[in-house]
Amino acid sequence: MEMKAAPSHLGFHMPAEWEPHSQCWMGWPERPDNWRDNAKHAQHVLSKVATAISKFEPITVCASAAQWENARNQLPTNIRVLEMSMNDSWFRDIGPTFVVRKSEVNSDNTEHKVAGIDWNFNSWGGVDDGCYTDWTLDLFVARKILGNERLPRFPHTMILEGGSIHVDGEGTCLTTEECLLNENRNPNMSKEQIEDELKAYLGVKKVIWLPRGLYGDDDTNGHIDNMCCFAKPGVVLLSWTDDETDPQYERSMEAFSVLSNERNACGRKLEIIKLHVPGPLFMTNEEAAGVAQDGEAKPRLPGTRLAASYVNFYIANGAIITPQFGDQKWDDEAVRVLSRAFPNYQVVRIEGAREIVLGGGNIHCITQQHPAA
Ligand code: KQY
């Protein structure tokens, strides 16, 4: 069902990620020009992520026709595997942004309590600046998921990826200027116009803009989901480094200063929890050599700083699914910080998350929560 009005006009809003989920959606990585060694390592780690999440909530993994059998064989039987075409597997960005509402009597005369926003998508920057040049299959993923679930769909012409926004469920959205105001997304829209659309579609009252995302997050032009997220209303986790020689330092300090002077939509002053980045980590010669560089995707070069951050975790029902990079000091510190920030959750370590970061994102980027009604 295609909806004409904006979600908030029909009483919908995007819930916080910690609100209950009915399931989680993921895509199966495949393309050899983004995932090294024909995606075999990425598939292995994605299976670990999906298996971990499946202990806390139902999960559906979508795989292409060519990969369905492989995905089915690698994933436990409690995970549903659906056939779906896609250009790549970043369901945070190509899946729907789900919205919910409470009211029993709805102004549109339907009883739907869950719906989805189908944003426009241009491969994180279009033909000249994006990650690959053909994203025609990605454009249908949100619509297919919503159709499959018989949920109303709110299409939008604005280019926006789910990894570029976080909400606190109290009317606040967190995002970055580096991404949303990038001329490779919506060059004809002003900051005010973009903010108005976020308010109308996400049902938020206030947008907090950080200037930039994580250093090295060039694939997404600084998605918020690698830089900063809410742990609860009024509390944020911020990617951090104490190393003044690291280019990340300036970005973290700049964000810290913005957040220190902000309040959320309900007037709460923000508590900022620092979450130190790993490494720095760089792509090795062997890793770059494993990527088919003759495809239509952006080349992967040895020595590139990886956009690795512990902020890119997924909040499942009762668990924090956390990337681990083989950097023992900062891996352990991240688990300690997250365990304190989420005292009622089990923090689950996913070793080998480096394989996802080699493709340009992490656990949050490959997952999409489907809220419970
Ligand atoms: O950060 C994300 N939400 C997605 C990363 C996409 C990278 C594409 N190569």
mmCIF file of C-alpha atoms and ligand atoms in Angstrom:
data_model
loop_
_atom_site.group_PDB
_atom_site.id
_atom_site.type_symbol
_atom_site.label_atom_id
_atom_site.label_comp_id
_atom_site.label_asym_id
_atom_site.label_seq_id
_atom_site.Cartn_x
_atom_site.Cartn_y
_atom_site.Cartn_z
ATOM 1 C CA MET A 1 0.000 0.000 0.000
ATOM 2 C CA GLU A 2 1.563 3.267 -1.119
ATOM 3 C CA MET A 3 0.946 6.207 1.216
ATOM 4 C CA LYS A 4 0.716 9.769 -0.052
ATOM 5 C CA ALA A 5 0.943 11.713 3.223
ATOM 6 C CA ALA A 6 4.092 11.985 5.340
ATOM 7 C CA PRO A 7 4.253 9.387 8.173
ATOM 8 C CA SER A 8 4.021 11.888 11.041
ATOM 9 C CA HIS A 9 0.828 13.307 9.548
ATOM 10 C CA LEU A 10 -0.735 9.886 10.102
ATOM 11 C CA GLY A 11 0.656 9.511 13.622
ATOM 12 C CA PHE A 12 3.803 7.491 12.788
ATOM 13 C CA HIS A 13 7.317 8.060 14.143
ATOM 14 C CA MET A 14 10.604 6.160 14.000
ATOM 15 C CA PRO A 15 11.135 4.365 17.331
ATOM 16 C CA ALA A 16 14.535 4.169 19.022
ATOM 17 C CA GLU A 17 16.548 1.065 18.174
ATOM 18 C CA TRP A 18 16.240 -0.222 21.767
ATOM 19 C CA GLU A 19 12.442 -0.411 21.540
ATOM 20 C CA PRO A 20 11.148 -3.990 20.955
ATOM 21 C CA HIS A 21 11.705 -5.590 17.529
ATOM 22 C CA SER A 22 9.542 -8.183 15.819
ATOM 23 C CA GLN A 23 12.513 -9.173 13.671
ATOM 24 C CA CYS A 24 15.737 -8.072 11.991
ATOM 25 C CA TRP A 25 16.484 -7.944 8.242
ATOM 26 C CA MET A 26 19.884 -8.531 6.624
ATOM 27 C CA GLY A 27 21.282 -8.971 3.110
ATOM 28 C CA TRP A 28 23.791 -11.610 1.997
ATOM 29 C CA PRO A 29 27.116 -10.189 0.680
ATOM 30 C CA GLU A 30 28.160 -11.389 -2.739
ATOM 31 C CA ARG A 31 29.807 -8.886 -5.077
ATOM 32 C CA PRO A 32 33.488 -9.759 -5.614
ATOM 33 C CA ASP A 33 34.430 -6.168 -6.440
ATOM 34 C CA ASN A 34 33.569 -5.097 -2.881
ATOM 35 C CA TRP A 35 34.066 -8.231 -0.778
ATOM 36 C CA ARG A 36 37.429 -9.961 -0.990
ATOM 37 C CA ASP A 37 37.865 -13.578 -2.076
ATOM 38 C CA ASN A 38 34.380 -13.752 -3.579
ATOM 39 C CA ALA A 39 32.853 -12.591 -0.302
ATOM 40 C CA LYS A 40 33.631 -15.851 1.516
ATOM 41 C CA HIS A 41 35.080 -14.146 4.633
ATOM 42 C CA ALA A 42 32.288 -11.538 4.746
ATOM 43 C CA GLN A 43 29.672 -14.302 4.420
ATOM 44 C CA HIS A 44 31.266 -16.163 7.311
ATOM 45 C CA VAL A 45 31.199 -13.098 9.584
ATOM 46 C CA LEU A 46 27.689 -12.114 8.472
ATOM 47 C CA SER A 47 26.561 -15.638 9.410
ATOM 48 C CA LYS A 48 28.064 -15.108 12.872
ATOM 49 C CA VAL A 49 26.213 -11.780 13.212
ATOM 50 C CA ALA A 50 22.910 -13.289 12.048
ATOM 51 C CA THR A 51 23.324 -16.316 14.335
ATOM 52 C CA ALA A 52 24.064 -14.048 17.310
ATOM 53 C CA ILE A 53 21.012 -11.867 16.606
ATOM 54 C CA SER A 54 18.796 -14.928 16.094
ATOM 55 C CA LYS A 55 19.291 -15.834 19.773
ATOM 56 C CA PHE A 56 17.440 -12.608 20.709
ATOM 57 C CA GLU A 57 14.926 -11.957 17.909
ATOM 58 C CA PRO A 58 13.718 -13.567 14.665
ATOM 59 C CA ILE A 59 15.831 -12.751 11.639
ATOM 60 C CA THR A 60 15.419 -12.841 7.865
ATOM 61 C CA VAL A 61 18.459 -12.903 5.571
ATOM 62 C CA CYS A 62 17.842 -11.992 1.919
ATOM 63 C CA ALA A 63 20.094 -13.528 -0.726
ATOM 64 C CA SER A 64 20.181 -13.386 -4.524
ATOM 65 C CA ALA A 65 18.987 -16.366 -6.570
ATOM 66 C CA ALA A 66 22.621 -17.270 -7.264
ATOM 67 C CA GLN A 67 23.482 -17.224 -3.548
ATOM 68 C CA TRP A 68 20.296 -18.520 -1.925
ATOM 69 C CA GLU A 69 21.543 -22.099 -1.549
ATOM 70 C CA ASN A 70 24.935 -21.000 -0.221
ATOM 71 C CA ALA A 71 23.285 -18.675 2.304
ATOM 72 C CA ARG A 72 20.788 -21.370 3.337
ATOM 73 C CA ASN A 73 23.637 -23.843 3.893
ATOM 74 C CA GLN A 74 25.700 -21.434 5.992
ATOM 75 C CA LEU A 75 22.905 -20.128 8.196
ATOM 76 C CA PRO A 76 21.178 -22.028 11.027
ATOM 77 C CA THR A 77 17.683 -23.294 10.293
ATOM 78 C CA ASN A 78 15.989 -20.866 12.720
ATOM 79 C CA ILE A 79 16.988 -18.055 10.337
ATOM 80 C CA ARG A 80 14.586 -17.423 7.448
ATOM 81 C CA VAL A 81 16.364 -17.062 4.091
ATOM 82 C CA LEU A 82 14.449 -15.233 1.346
ATOM 83 C CA GLU A 83 15.439 -14.791 -2.270
ATOM 84 C CA MET A 84 15.888 -11.135 -3.193
ATOM 85 C CA SER A 85 17.912 -9.295 -5.837
ATOM 86 C CA MET A 86 20.200 -6.483 -4.698
ATOM 87 C CA ASN A 87 23.358 -4.739 -5.858
ATOM 88 C CA ASP A 88 24.963 -5.066 -2.421
ATOM 89 C CA SER A 89 23.912 -6.066 1.047
ATOM 90 C CA TRP A 90 23.738 -2.891 3.200
ATOM 91 C CA PHE A 91 20.194 -3.271 4.524
ATOM 92 C CA ARG A 92 20.558 -0.317 6.907
ATOM 93 C CA ASP A 93 20.754 1.860 3.818
ATOM 94 C CA ILE A 94 18.642 0.112 1.195
ATOM 95 C CA GLY A 95 16.027 -1.404 3.500
ATOM 96 C CA PRO A 96 13.020 0.552 4.782
ATOM 97 C CA THR A 97 13.232 2.837 7.812
ATOM 98 C CA PHE A 98 10.396 1.405 9.885
ATOM 99 C CA VAL A 99 7.956 3.700 11.686
ATOM 100 C CA VAL A 100 5.266 2.903 14.271
ATOM 101 C CA ARG A 101 2.136 4.431 15.777
ATOM 102 C CA LYS A 102 -0.059 3.646 18.748
ATOM 103 C CA SER A 103 -3.503 4.953 17.972
ATOM 104 C CA GLU A 104 -6.339 2.424 17.489
ATOM 105 C CA VAL A 105 -8.431 4.782 15.398
ATOM 106 C CA ASN A 106 -6.255 5.972 12.548
ATOM 107 C CA SER A 107 -6.960 8.968 10.396
ATOM 108 C CA ASP A 108 -6.258 6.922 7.240
ATOM 109 C CA ASN A 109 -8.879 4.296 8.208
ATOM 110 C CA THR A 110 -6.364 1.454 8.444
ATOM 111 C CA GLU A 111 -5.284 -0.537 11.453
ATOM 112 C CA HIS A 112 -1.605 -0.624 10.542
ATOM 113 C CA LYS A 113 0.676 0.143 13.466
ATOM 114 C CA VAL A 114 3.937 -0.436 11.581
ATOM 115 C CA ALA A 115 4.938 1.004 8.189
ATOM 116 C CA GLY A 116 8.155 1.799 6.348
ATOM 117 C CA ILE A 117 9.807 4.733 4.643
ATOM 118 C CA ASP A 118 11.294 3.936 1.237
ATOM 119 C CA TRP A 119 13.931 6.649 0.767
ATOM 120 C CA ASN A 120 15.546 7.332 -2.555
ATOM 121 C CA PHE A 121 19.085 5.927 -2.913
ATOM 122 C CA ASN A 122 22.061 6.729 -5.180
ATOM 123 C CA SER A 123 24.798 4.349 -4.043
ATOM 124 C CA TRP A 124 26.151 6.853 -1.494
ATOM 125 C CA GLY A 125 26.857 9.649 -3.956
ATOM 126 C CA GLY A 126 25.802 8.870 -7.527
ATOM 127 C CA VAL A 127 27.639 7.560 -10.585
ATOM 128 C CA ASP A 128 30.733 9.761 -10.168
ATOM 129 C CA ASP A 129 31.072 9.749 -6.397
ATOM 130 C CA GLY A 130 29.236 6.662 -5.147
ATOM 131 C CA CYS A 131 30.340 3.115 -4.361
ATOM 132 C CA TYR A 132 29.057 1.444 -7.555
ATOM 133 C CA THR A 133 27.450 2.687 -10.733
ATOM 134 C CA ASP A 134 24.373 0.465 -11.023
ATOM 135 C CA TRP A 135 22.037 0.448 -8.006
ATOM 136 C CA THR A 136 18.810 -0.395 -9.841
ATOM 137 C CA LEU A 137 18.180 -3.539 -7.792
ATOM 138 C CA ASP A 138 18.857 -1.789 -4.464
ATOM 139 C CA LEU A 139 16.059 0.648 -5.273
ATOM 140 C CA PHE A 140 13.459 -2.118 -4.908
ATOM 141 C CA VAL A 141 14.657 -3.712 -1.665
ATOM 142 C CA ALA A 142 12.624 -1.551 0.763
ATOM 143 C CA ARG A 143 9.520 -1.936 -1.380
ATOM 144 C CA LYS A 144 9.932 -5.711 -1.563
ATOM 145 C CA ILE A 145 10.374 -6.030 2.209
ATOM 146 C CA LEU A 146 7.303 -3.908 2.914
ATOM 147 C CA GLY A 147 5.272 -5.740 0.258
ATOM 148 C CA ASN A 148 6.328 -9.075 1.700
ATOM 149 C CA GLU A 149 5.191 -7.978 5.161
ATOM 150 C CA ARG A 150 2.003 -6.320 3.783
ATOM 151 C CA LEU A 151 2.996 -3.024 5.384
ATOM 152 C CA PRO A 152 2.221 0.501 4.163
ATOM 153 C CA ARG A 153 5.056 2.159 2.275
ATOM 154 C CA PHE A 154 5.899 5.842 2.409
ATOM 155 C CA PRO A 155 8.043 6.554 -0.675
ATOM 156 C CA HIS A 156 10.295 9.618 -0.616
ATOM 157 C CA THR A 157 12.223 11.253 -3.466
ATOM 158 C CA MET A 158 14.931 12.545 -1.111
ATOM 159 C CA ILE A 159 18.211 10.570 -1.186
ATOM 160 C CA LEU A 160 18.823 9.240 2.306
ATOM 161 C CA GLU A 161 20.432 6.158 3.818
ATOM 162 C CA GLY A 162 19.324 4.680 7.139
ATOM 163 C CA GLY A 163 22.939 4.751 8.405
ATOM 164 C CA SER A 164 22.920 8.536 8.199
ATOM 165 C CA ILE A 165 20.292 8.993 10.937
ATOM 166 C CA HIS A 166 19.810 7.923 14.559
ATOM 167 C CA VAL A 167 16.789 8.742 16.741
ATOM 168 C CA ASP A 168 16.229 8.644 20.505
ATOM 169 C CA GLY A 169 12.487 7.868 20.455
ATOM 170 C CA GLU A 170 11.881 11.143 22.303
ATOM 171 C CA GLY A 171 11.722 13.299 19.198
ATOM 172 C CA THR A 172 15.443 13.818 18.496
ATOM 173 C CA CYS A 173 17.376 12.894 15.356
ATOM 174 C CA LEU A 174 21.167 12.852 15.159
ATOM 175 C CA THR A 175 22.915 13.219 11.796
ATOM 176 C CA THR A 176 25.968 14.725 10.057
ATOM 177 C CA GLU A 177 26.288 17.698 7.742
ATOM 178 C CA GLU A 178 29.107 15.915 5.908
ATOM 179 C CA CYS A 179 26.629 13.334 4.618
ATOM 180 C CA LEU A 180 23.191 14.929 4.452
ATOM 181 C CA LEU A 181 24.412 18.262 3.099
ATOM 182 C CA ASN A 182 26.856 16.666 0.672
ATOM 183 C CA GLU A 183 26.216 17.917 -2.833
ATOM 184 C CA ASN A 184 26.281 14.311 -4.064
ATOM 185 C CA ARG A 185 22.964 13.584 -2.255
ATOM 186 C CA ASN A 186 20.296 16.312 -2.542
ATOM 187 C CA PRO A 187 22.016 19.338 -4.121
ATOM 188 C CA ASN A 188 18.752 21.197 -4.624
ATOM 189 C CA MET A 189 17.650 21.036 -1.006
ATOM 190 C CA SER A 190 18.687 23.446 1.753
ATOM 191 C CA LYS A 191 19.560 22.335 5.279
ATOM 192 C CA GLU A 192 16.174 23.650 6.466
ATOM 193 C CA GLN A 193 14.296 21.707 3.781
ATOM 194 C CA ILE A 194 16.143 18.486 4.653
ATOM 195 C CA GLU A 195 15.425 19.069 8.334
ATOM 196 C CA ASP A 196 11.730 19.603 7.587
ATOM 197 C CA GLU A 197 11.584 16.269 5.716
ATOM 198 C CA LEU A 198 13.309 14.472 8.605
ATOM 199 C CA LYS A 199 10.733 15.928 10.985
ATOM 200 C CA ALA A 200 7.776 15.000 8.757
ATOM 201 C CA TYR A 201 9.004 11.473 7.971
ATOM 202 C CA LEU A 202 10.702 10.416 11.227
ATOM 203 C CA GLY A 203 8.253 12.219 13.459
ATOM 204 C CA VAL A 204 11.030 14.099 15.266
ATOM 205 C CA LYS A 205 10.932 17.632 16.659
ATOM 206 C CA LYS A 206 14.653 18.360 16.768
ATOM 207 C CA VAL A 207 17.649 17.529 14.561
ATOM 208 C CA ILE A 208 21.168 17.644 16.016
ATOM 209 C CA TRP A 209 23.780 18.125 13.308
ATOM 210 C CA LEU A 210 27.361 16.986 13.859
ATOM 211 C CA PRO A 211 29.702 18.594 11.341
ATOM 212 C CA ARG A 212 31.520 15.401 10.283
ATOM 213 C CA GLY A 213 31.469 11.640 10.664
ATOM 214 C CA LEU A 214 34.333 9.212 11.293
ATOM 215 C CA TYR A 215 37.706 9.884 9.681
ATOM 216 C CA GLY A 216 38.115 7.555 6.675
ATOM 217 C CA ASP A 217 34.383 6.922 6.252
ATOM 218 C CA ASP A 218 34.602 8.036 2.638
ATOM 219 C CA ASP A 219 32.215 5.394 1.251
ATOM 220 C CA THR A 220 29.293 6.994 3.073
ATOM 221 C CA ASN A 221 30.562 10.571 3.442
ATOM 222 C CA GLY A 222 30.489 10.345 7.201
ATOM 223 C CA HIS A 223 27.425 8.368 8.257
ATOM 224 C CA ILE A 224 26.364 9.057 11.833
ATOM 225 C CA ASP A 225 26.230 5.313 12.575
ATOM 226 C CA ASN A 226 30.031 5.111 12.623
ATOM 227 C CA MET A 227 30.450 8.282 14.659
ATOM 228 C CA CYS A 228 27.784 8.678 17.314
ATOM 229 C CA CYS A 229 24.572 7.042 18.529
ATOM 230 C CA PHE A 230 22.089 7.241 21.386
ATOM 231 C CA ALA A 231 22.343 4.779 24.282
ATOM 232 C CA LYS A 232 19.121 6.177 25.767
ATOM 233 C CA PRO A 233 17.379 9.557 25.634
ATOM 234 C CA GLY A 234 19.908 12.162 26.739
ATOM 235 C CA VAL A 235 22.931 9.811 26.486
ATOM 236 C CA VAL A 236 25.167 9.451 23.412
ATOM 237 C CA LEU A 237 28.163 7.265 22.609
ATOM 238 C CA LEU A 238 30.806 9.123 20.594
ATOM 239 C CA SER A 239 33.693 7.617 18.594
ATOM 240 C CA TRP A 240 36.783 8.902 20.328
ATOM 241 C CA THR A 241 40.570 9.008 20.344
ATOM 242 C CA ASP A 242 42.977 10.645 22.792
ATOM 243 C CA ASP A 243 45.726 10.657 20.156
ATOM 244 C CA GLU A 244 46.115 14.243 19.025
ATOM 245 C CA THR A 245 48.150 13.144 15.990
ATOM 246 C CA ASP A 246 45.230 11.034 14.688
ATOM 247 C CA PRO A 247 43.009 12.957 12.213
ATOM 248 C CA GLN A 248 40.067 11.414 14.096
ATOM 249 C CA TYR A 249 40.943 13.569 17.121
ATOM 250 C CA GLU A 250 39.819 16.823 15.517
ATOM 251 C CA ARG A 251 36.524 15.246 14.379
ATOM 252 C CA SER A 252 35.780 13.794 17.798
ATOM 253 C CA MET A 253 36.606 17.077 19.568
ATOM 254 C CA GLU A 254 34.421 19.023 17.129
ATOM 255 C CA ALA A 255 31.487 16.639 17.710
ATOM 256 C CA PHE A 256 32.067 16.735 21.476
ATOM 257 C CA SER A 257 31.812 20.491 21.456
ATOM 258 C CA VAL A 258 28.520 20.458 19.478
ATOM 259 C CA LEU A 259 26.993 17.750 21.670
ATOM 260 C CA SER A 260 28.076 19.462 24.901
ATOM 261 C CA ASN A 261 25.983 22.474 23.987
ATOM 262 C CA GLU A 262 22.898 20.533 22.871
ATOM 263 C CA ARG A 263 19.753 19.257 24.511
ATOM 264 C CA ASN A 264 17.419 16.619 23.136
ATOM 265 C CA ALA A 265 13.863 17.383 21.991
ATOM 266 C CA CYS A 266 12.598 16.992 25.573
ATOM 267 C CA GLY A 267 15.199 19.407 26.943
ATOM 268 C CA ARG A 268 17.579 16.796 28.386
ATOM 269 C CA LYS A 269 21.208 17.904 28.444
ATOM 270 C CA LEU A 270 23.341 15.289 26.674
ATOM 271 C CA GLU A 271 25.696 13.005 28.582
ATOM 272 C CA ILE A 272 28.558 12.030 26.250
ATOM 273 C CA ILE A 273 30.217 8.625 26.647
ATOM 274 C CA LYS A 274 33.525 8.300 24.784
ATOM 275 C CA LEU A 275 33.997 5.056 22.857
ATOM 276 C CA HIS A 276 37.609 4.835 21.718
ATOM 277 C CA VAL A 277 38.198 3.735 18.107
ATOM 278 C CA PRO A 278 40.379 0.671 17.393
ATOM 279 C CA GLY A 279 43.755 0.792 15.725
ATOM 280 C CA PRO A 280 44.132 2.821 13.530
ATOM 281 C CA LEU A 281 43.616 -0.037 11.085
ATOM 282 C CA PHE A 282 44.673 -0.080 7.424
ATOM 283 C CA MET A 283 43.857 -2.321 4.446
ATOM 284 C CA THR A 284 46.700 -4.763 3.747
ATOM 285 C CA ASN A 285 48.129 -5.664 0.336
ATOM 286 C CA GLU A 286 46.655 -9.147 0.636
ATOM 287 C CA GLU A 287 43.194 -7.817 1.494
ATOM 288 C CA ALA A 288 43.180 -5.352 -1.406
ATOM 289 C CA ALA A 289 44.452 -8.025 -3.793
ATOM 290 C CA GLY A 290 41.489 -10.237 -2.922
ATOM 291 C CA VAL A 291 38.988 -7.673 -4.231
ATOM 292 C CA ALA A 292 38.146 -7.936 -7.948
ATOM 293 C CA GLN A 293 39.277 -4.479 -9.025
ATOM 294 C CA ASP A 294 37.849 -4.793 -12.526
ATOM 295 C CA GLY A 295 34.210 -4.490 -11.458
ATOM 296 C CA GLU A 296 32.033 -1.410 -11.426
ATOM 297 C CA ALA A 297 32.707 -0.686 -7.764
ATOM 298 C CA LYS A 298 35.060 1.883 -6.284
ATOM 299 C CA PRO A 299 38.621 0.461 -6.143
ATOM 300 C CA ARG A 300 39.967 -0.817 -2.804
ATOM 301 C CA LEU A 301 43.548 0.333 -2.244
ATOM 302 C CA PRO A 302 46.167 -1.121 0.102
ATOM 303 C CA GLY A 303 47.104 1.241 2.929
ATOM 304 C CA THR A 304 43.645 2.833 3.105
ATOM 305 C CA ARG A 305 42.604 3.749 6.672
ATOM 306 C CA LEU A 306 39.608 1.605 7.579
ATOM 307 C CA ALA A 307 36.477 3.297 8.913
ATOM 308 C CA ALA A 308 36.484 1.123 12.028
ATOM 309 C CA SER A 309 34.402 2.135 15.031
ATOM 310 C CA TYR A 310 32.664 0.388 17.922
ATOM 311 C CA VAL A 311 29.689 2.761 17.623
ATOM 312 C CA ASN A 312 28.534 0.667 14.661
ATOM 313 C CA PHE A 313 26.829 -1.985 16.835
ATOM 314 C CA TYR A 314 23.267 -3.351 16.587
ATOM 315 C CA ILE A 315 20.784 -3.220 19.458
ATOM 316 C CA ALA A 316 18.775 -6.472 19.397
ATOM 317 C CA ASN A 317 16.038 -7.361 21.908
ATOM 318 C CA GLY A 318 18.233 -7.732 24.995
ATOM 319 C CA ALA A 319 21.654 -7.715 23.322
ATOM 320 C CA ILE A 320 24.277 -5.377 21.931
ATOM 321 C CA ILE A 321 25.872 -7.062 18.916
ATOM 322 C CA THR A 322 29.330 -5.527 18.934
ATOM 323 C CA PRO A 323 32.120 -5.484 16.338
ATOM 324 C CA GLN A 324 35.539 -6.700 17.456
ATOM 325 C CA PHE A 325 38.623 -5.979 15.381
ATOM 326 C CA GLY A 326 41.371 -8.127 16.920
ATOM 327 C CA ASP A 327 42.717 -5.082 18.790
ATOM 328 C CA GLN A 328 42.607 -6.559 22.260
ATOM 329 C CA LYS A 329 43.003 -3.357 24.238
ATOM 330 C CA TRP A 330 40.258 -1.389 22.494
ATOM 331 C CA ASP A 331 38.026 -4.426 21.850
ATOM 332 C CA ASP A 332 37.930 -5.103 25.615
ATOM 333 C CA GLU A 333 37.482 -1.430 26.435
ATOM 334 C CA ALA A 334 34.510 -1.212 24.014
ATOM 335 C CA VAL A 335 32.829 -4.174 25.703
ATOM 336 C CA ARG A 336 33.419 -2.576 29.120
ATOM 337 C CA VAL A 337 31.979 0.797 28.026
ATOM 338 C CA LEU A 338 28.987 -0.766 26.255
ATOM 339 C CA SER A 339 28.231 -3.049 29.215
ATOM 340 C CA ARG A 340 28.018 0.031 31.461
ATOM 341 C CA ALA A 341 25.976 2.026 28.935
ATOM 342 C CA PHE A 342 23.507 -0.873 28.498
ATOM 343 C CA PRO A 343 23.394 -2.541 31.945
ATOM 344 C CA ASN A 344 20.332 -4.654 31.125
ATOM 345 C CA TYR A 345 21.715 -6.048 27.874
ATOM 346 C CA GLN A 346 24.088 -8.873 27.048
ATOM 347 C CA VAL A 347 27.055 -7.499 25.085
ATOM 348 C CA VAL A 348 27.908 -10.059 22.388
ATOM 349 C CA ARG A 349 31.322 -9.858 20.738
ATOM 350 C CA ILE A 350 31.549 -10.523 16.982
ATOM 351 C CA GLU A 351 35.176 -11.382 16.238
ATOM 352 C CA GLY A 352 36.390 -10.800 12.685
ATOM 353 C CA ALA A 353 34.280 -7.662 12.077
ATOM 354 C CA ARG A 354 37.293 -6.362 10.145
ATOM 355 C CA GLU A 355 35.905 -8.298 7.164
ATOM 356 C CA ILE A 356 32.788 -6.087 7.164
ATOM 357 C CA VAL A 357 34.775 -2.892 7.579
ATOM 358 C CA LEU A 358 36.850 -3.868 4.533
ATOM 359 C CA GLY A 359 33.598 -3.541 2.559
ATOM 360 C CA GLY A 360 32.944 -0.064 3.966
ATOM 361 C CA GLY A 361 30.626 -0.487 6.945
ATOM 362 C CA ASN A 362 29.910 -2.619 9.986
ATOM 363 C CA ILE A 363 27.255 -4.481 11.978
ATOM 364 C CA HIS A 364 24.809 -1.574 12.180
ATOM 365 C CA CYS A 365 25.126 -1.018 8.421
ATOM 366 C CA ILE A 366 24.224 -4.612 7.526
ATOM 367 C CA THR A 367 21.155 -4.848 9.805
ATOM 368 C CA GLN A 368 17.703 -3.264 9.856
ATOM 369 C CA GLN A 369 15.404 -3.586 12.842
ATOM 370 C CA HIS A 370 11.706 -4.183 12.226
ATOM 371 C CA PRO A 371 9.908 -2.780 15.278
ATOM 372 C CA ALA A 372 7.124 -4.648 17.016
ATOM 373 C CA ALA A 373 3.626 -3.228 16.678
HETATM 374 O O1 KQY B 1 27.658 2.698 6.783
HETATM 375 C C1 KQY B 1 26.761 2.155 6.183
HETATM 376 N N1 KQY B 1 25.536 2.326 6.638
HETATM 377 C C2 KQY B 1 26.935 1.429 4.899
HETATM 378 C C3 KQY B 1 28.270 1.377 4.327
HETATM 379 C C4 KQY B 1 28.189 1.122 2.853
HETATM 380 C C5 KQY B 1 29.487 0.977 2.202
HETATM 381 C C6 KQY B 1 29.351 0.632 0.755
HETATM 382 N N2 KQY B 1 30.563 0.149 0.196
#
